[in-house]
Amino acid sequence: MKKTISELTTAIGVTENHKTDFVYPPSVQGDLFNHLKPEQQERVKPILRIVKRPYQVTLCIALLDCLEGNGIQPIDNPMLDMIQRIIIEACNLRPLR
């Protein structure tokens, strides 16, 4: 069976050790994730997936401000403000300094 799968993947051009050099472009979301522990990242990922991109940026900037010791900054959008507080509480985010 293994030989058959190997032959099929070779025939269609897929290699078992296929490795890409893809690197995500710099982003605010990436900056935030660089400061989070893996378990915190796993809690934040599903939340960011449902938030549209422009709002993700606003939310991530507010969370980075909190991590940088600037406290919880209010966001002009009440829903984002609530999500920010939920993330801070669920992830137990504290200033890095």
mmCIF file with all atom_site columns, C-alpha atoms in Angstrom:
data_model
loop_
_atom_site.group_PDB
_atom_site.id
_atom_site.type_symbol
_atom_site.label_atom_id
_atom_site.label_alt_id
_atom_site.label_comp_id
_atom_site.label_asym_id
_atom_site.label_entity_id
_atom_site.label_seq_id
_atom_site.pdbx_PDB_ins_code
_atom_site.Cartn_x
_atom_site.Cartn_y
_atom_site.Cartn_z
_atom_site.occupancy
_atom_site.B_iso_or_equiv
_atom_site.pdbx_formal_charge
_atom_site.auth_seq_id
_atom_site.auth_comp_id
_atom_site.auth_asym_id
_atom_site.auth_atom_id
_atom_site.pdbx_PDB_model_num
ATOM 1  C CA . MET A 1 1  ? 0.000   0.000  0.000   1.00 0.00 ? 1  MET A CA 1
ATOM 2  C CA . LYS A 1 2  ? 2.809   2.382  0.920   1.00 0.00 ? 2  LYS A CA 1
ATOM 3  C CA . LYS A 1 3  ? 4.481   1.687  -2.424  1.00 0.00 ? 3  LYS A CA 1
ATOM 4  C CA . THR A 1 4  ? 1.254   2.473  -4.301  1.00 0.00 ? 4  THR A CA 1
ATOM 5  C CA . ILE A 1 5  ? 0.843   5.795  -2.483  1.00 0.00 ? 5  ILE A CA 1
ATOM 6  C CA . SER A 1 6  ? 4.474   6.636  -3.168  1.00 0.00 ? 6  SER A CA 1
ATOM 7  C CA . GLU A 1 7  ? 4.045   5.850  -6.863  1.00 0.00 ? 7  GLU A CA 1
ATOM 8  C CA . LEU A 1 8  ? 0.870   7.947  -7.070  1.00 0.00 ? 8  LEU A CA 1
ATOM 9  C CA . THR A 1 9  ? 2.438   10.945 -5.358  1.00 0.00 ? 9  THR A CA 1
ATOM 10 C CA . THR A 1 10 ? 5.477   10.701 -7.622  1.00 0.00 ? 10 THR A CA 1
ATOM 11 C CA . ALA A 1 11 ? 3.243   10.478 -10.705 1.00 0.00 ? 11 ALA A CA 1
ATOM 12 C CA . ILE A 1 12 ? 1.343   13.646 -9.817  1.00 0.00 ? 12 ILE A CA 1
ATOM 13 C CA . GLY A 1 13 ? 4.446   15.493 -8.691  1.00 0.00 ? 13 GLY A CA 1
ATOM 14 C CA . VAL A 1 14 ? 3.978   15.490 -4.920  1.00 0.00 ? 14 VAL A CA 1
ATOM 15 C CA . THR A 1 15 ? 7.002   14.683 -2.820  1.00 0.00 ? 15 THR A CA 1
ATOM 16 C CA . GLU A 1 16 ? 6.848   13.435 0.740   1.00 0.00 ? 16 GLU A CA 1
ATOM 17 C CA . ASN A 1 17 ? 9.456   15.892 1.944   1.00 0.00 ? 17 ASN A CA 1
ATOM 18 C CA . HIS A 1 18 ? 7.885   18.893 0.216   1.00 0.00 ? 18 HIS A CA 1
ATOM 19 C CA . LYS A 1 19 ? 9.002   21.959 2.132   1.00 0.00 ? 19 LYS A CA 1
ATOM 20 C CA . THR A 1 20 ? 8.082   25.510 1.240   1.00 0.00 ? 20 THR A CA 1
ATOM 21 C CA . ASP A 1 21 ? 9.991   28.626 2.110   1.00 0.00 ? 21 ASP A CA 1
ATOM 22 C CA . PHE A 1 22 ? 6.803   30.646 2.475   1.00 0.00 ? 22 PHE A CA 1
ATOM 23 C CA . VAL A 1 23 ? 7.055   33.396 5.063   1.00 0.00 ? 23 VAL A CA 1
ATOM 24 C CA . TYR A 1 24 ? 4.050   35.410 6.150   1.00 0.00 ? 24 TYR A CA 1
ATOM 25 C CA . PRO A 1 25 ? 4.450   39.128 5.429   1.00 0.00 ? 25 PRO A CA 1
ATOM 26 C CA . PRO A 1 26 ? 4.925   41.361 8.482   1.00 0.00 ? 26 PRO A CA 1
ATOM 27 C CA . SER A 1 27 ? 1.643   42.255 10.165  1.00 0.00 ? 27 SER A CA 1
ATOM 28 C CA . VAL A 1 28 ? 0.244   43.555 13.422  1.00 0.00 ? 28 VAL A CA 1
ATOM 29 C CA . GLN A 1 29 ? -1.305  40.138 13.998  1.00 0.00 ? 29 GLN A CA 1
ATOM 30 C CA . GLY A 1 30 ? 2.135   38.553 13.624  1.00 0.00 ? 30 GLY A CA 1
ATOM 31 C CA . ASP A 1 31 ? 3.623   41.069 16.045  1.00 0.00 ? 31 ASP A CA 1
ATOM 32 C CA . LEU A 1 32 ? 0.953   40.176 18.591  1.00 0.00 ? 32 LEU A CA 1
ATOM 33 C CA . PHE A 1 33 ? 1.536   36.445 18.161  1.00 0.00 ? 33 PHE A CA 1
ATOM 34 C CA . ASN A 1 34 ? 5.288   36.949 18.665  1.00 0.00 ? 34 ASN A CA 1
ATOM 35 C CA . HIS A 1 35 ? 4.492   38.164 22.191  1.00 0.00 ? 35 HIS A CA 1
ATOM 36 C CA . LEU A 1 36 ? 2.021   35.409 23.071  1.00 0.00 ? 36 LEU A CA 1
ATOM 37 C CA . LYS A 1 37 ? 2.703   31.958 24.469  1.00 0.00 ? 37 LYS A CA 1
ATOM 38 C CA . PRO A 1 38 ? 1.536   29.030 22.305  1.00 0.00 ? 38 PRO A CA 1
ATOM 39 C CA . GLU A 1 39 ? -1.519  28.354 24.500  1.00 0.00 ? 39 GLU A CA 1
ATOM 40 C CA . GLN A 1 40 ? -2.481  32.047 24.327  1.00 0.00 ? 40 GLN A CA 1
ATOM 41 C CA . GLN A 1 41 ? -2.089  31.969 20.537  1.00 0.00 ? 41 GLN A CA 1
ATOM 42 C CA . GLU A 1 42 ? -4.478  29.008 20.351  1.00 0.00 ? 42 GLU A CA 1
ATOM 43 C CA . ARG A 1 43 ? -7.093  30.962 22.321  1.00 0.00 ? 43 ARG A CA 1
ATOM 44 C CA . VAL A 1 44 ? -6.766  34.086 20.172  1.00 0.00 ? 44 VAL A CA 1
ATOM 45 C CA . LYS A 1 45 ? -6.728  32.382 16.732  1.00 0.00 ? 45 LYS A CA 1
ATOM 46 C CA . PRO A 1 46 ? -10.442 31.431 16.580  1.00 0.00 ? 46 PRO A CA 1
ATOM 47 C CA . ILE A 1 47 ? -11.462 34.901 17.698  1.00 0.00 ? 47 ILE A CA 1
ATOM 48 C CA . LEU A 1 48 ? -9.374  36.647 15.058  1.00 0.00 ? 48 LEU A CA 1
ATOM 49 C CA . ARG A 1 49 ? -10.687 34.289 12.372  1.00 0.00 ? 49 ARG A CA 1
ATOM 50 C CA . ILE A 1 50 ? -14.229 35.618 12.774  1.00 0.00 ? 50 ILE A CA 1
ATOM 51 C CA . VAL A 1 51 ? -13.206 39.290 12.932  1.00 0.00 ? 51 VAL A CA 1
ATOM 52 C CA . LYS A 1 52 ? -12.789 41.058 9.586   1.00 0.00 ? 52 LYS A CA 1
ATOM 53 C CA . ARG A 1 53 ? -9.279  42.225 8.687   1.00 0.00 ? 53 ARG A CA 1
ATOM 54 C CA . PRO A 1 54 ? -9.539  45.986 9.393   1.00 0.00 ? 54 PRO A CA 1
ATOM 55 C CA . TYR A 1 55 ? -11.035 45.232 12.794  1.00 0.00 ? 55 TYR A CA 1
ATOM 56 C CA . GLN A 1 56 ? -8.376  42.595 13.459  1.00 0.00 ? 56 GLN A CA 1
ATOM 57 C CA . VAL A 1 57 ? -5.706  45.256 13.049  1.00 0.00 ? 57 VAL A CA 1
ATOM 58 C CA . THR A 1 58 ? -7.470  47.626 15.465  1.00 0.00 ? 58 THR A CA 1
ATOM 59 C CA . LEU A 1 59 ? -7.959  44.828 18.002  1.00 0.00 ? 59 LEU A CA 1
ATOM 60 C CA . CYS A 1 60 ? -4.358  43.611 17.729  1.00 0.00 ? 60 CYS A CA 1
ATOM 61 C CA . ILE A 1 61 ? -3.003  47.146 18.178  1.00 0.00 ? 61 ILE A CA 1
ATOM 62 C CA . ALA A 1 62 ? -5.103  47.549 21.333  1.00 0.00 ? 62 ALA A CA 1
ATOM 63 C CA . LEU A 1 63 ? -3.851  44.184 22.656  1.00 0.00 ? 63 LEU A CA 1
ATOM 64 C CA . LEU A 1 64 ? -0.248  45.135 21.868  1.00 0.00 ? 64 LEU A CA 1
ATOM 65 C CA . ASP A 1 65 ? -0.766  48.411 23.751  1.00 0.00 ? 65 ASP A CA 1
ATOM 66 C CA . CYS A 1 66 ? -1.922  46.404 26.746  1.00 0.00 ? 66 CYS A CA 1
ATOM 67 C CA . LEU A 1 67 ? 1.113   44.096 26.532  1.00 0.00 ? 67 LEU A CA 1
ATOM 68 C CA . GLU A 1 68 ? 3.434   47.098 26.247  1.00 0.00 ? 68 GLU A CA 1
ATOM 69 C CA . GLY A 1 69 ? 2.153   48.412 29.563  1.00 0.00 ? 69 GLY A CA 1
ATOM 70 C CA . ASN A 1 70 ? -0.209  51.111 28.326  1.00 0.00 ? 70 ASN A CA 1
ATOM 71 C CA . GLY A 1 71 ? -3.216  49.552 30.026  1.00 0.00 ? 71 GLY A CA 1
ATOM 72 C CA . ILE A 1 72 ? -6.511  48.678 28.419  1.00 0.00 ? 72 ILE A CA 1
ATOM 73 C CA . GLN A 1 73 ? -7.117  51.282 25.757  1.00 0.00 ? 73 GLN A CA 1
ATOM 74 C CA . PRO A 1 74 ? -10.772 51.834 24.837  1.00 0.00 ? 74 PRO A CA 1
ATOM 75 C CA . ILE A 1 75 ? -11.671 51.085 21.228  1.00 0.00 ? 75 ILE A CA 1
ATOM 76 C CA . ASP A 1 76 ? -14.273 53.224 19.473  1.00 0.00 ? 76 ASP A CA 1
ATOM 77 C CA . ASN A 1 77 ? -16.219 50.088 18.567  1.00 0.00 ? 77 ASN A CA 1
ATOM 78 C CA . PRO A 1 78 ? -18.132 48.614 21.567  1.00 0.00 ? 78 PRO A CA 1
ATOM 79 C CA . MET A 1 79 ? -17.990 45.076 20.122  1.00 0.00 ? 79 MET A CA 1
ATOM 80 C CA . LEU A 1 80 ? -14.196 45.235 19.662  1.00 0.00 ? 80 LEU A CA 1
ATOM 81 C CA . ASP A 1 81 ? -13.887 46.725 23.133  1.00 0.00 ? 81 ASP A CA 1
ATOM 82 C CA . MET A 1 82 ? -15.748 43.724 24.557  1.00 0.00 ? 82 MET A CA 1
ATOM 83 C CA . ILE A 1 83 ? -13.679 41.246 22.514  1.00 0.00 ? 83 ILE A CA 1
ATOM 84 C CA . GLN A 1 84 ? -10.482 42.926 23.720  1.00 0.00 ? 84 GLN A CA 1
ATOM 85 C CA . ARG A 1 85 ? -11.523 42.489 27.352  1.00 0.00 ? 85 ARG A CA 1
ATOM 86 C CA . ILE A 1 86 ? -12.527 38.867 26.755  1.00 0.00 ? 86 ILE A CA 1
ATOM 87 C CA . ILE A 1 87 ? -9.130  38.086 25.181  1.00 0.00 ? 87 ILE A CA 1
ATOM 88 C CA . ILE A 1 88 ? -7.233  39.840 27.972  1.00 0.00 ? 88 ILE A CA 1
ATOM 89 C CA . GLU A 1 89 ? -9.146  37.881 30.591  1.00 0.00 ? 89 GLU A CA 1
ATOM 90 C CA . ALA A 1 90 ? -9.148  34.504 28.783  1.00 0.00 ? 90 ALA A CA 1
ATOM 91 C CA . CYS A 1 91 ? -5.436  34.679 27.998  1.00 0.00 ? 91 CYS A CA 1
ATOM 92 C CA . ASN A 1 92 ? -4.484  36.313 31.285  1.00 0.00 ? 92 ASN A CA 1
ATOM 93 C CA . LEU A 1 93 ? -2.519  38.967 29.404  1.00 0.00 ? 93 LEU A CA 1
ATOM 94 C CA . ARG A 1 94 ? -0.209  41.078 31.510  1.00 0.00 ? 94 ARG A CA 1
ATOM 95 C CA . PRO A 1 95 ? 2.268   43.810 30.539  1.00 0.00 ? 95 PRO A CA 1
ATOM 96 C CA . LEU A 1 96 ? 5.567   42.366 29.336  1.00 0.00 ? 96 LEU A CA 1
ATOM 97 C CA . ARG A 1 97 ? 7.630   44.751 31.449  1.00 0.00 ? 97 ARG A CA 1
#
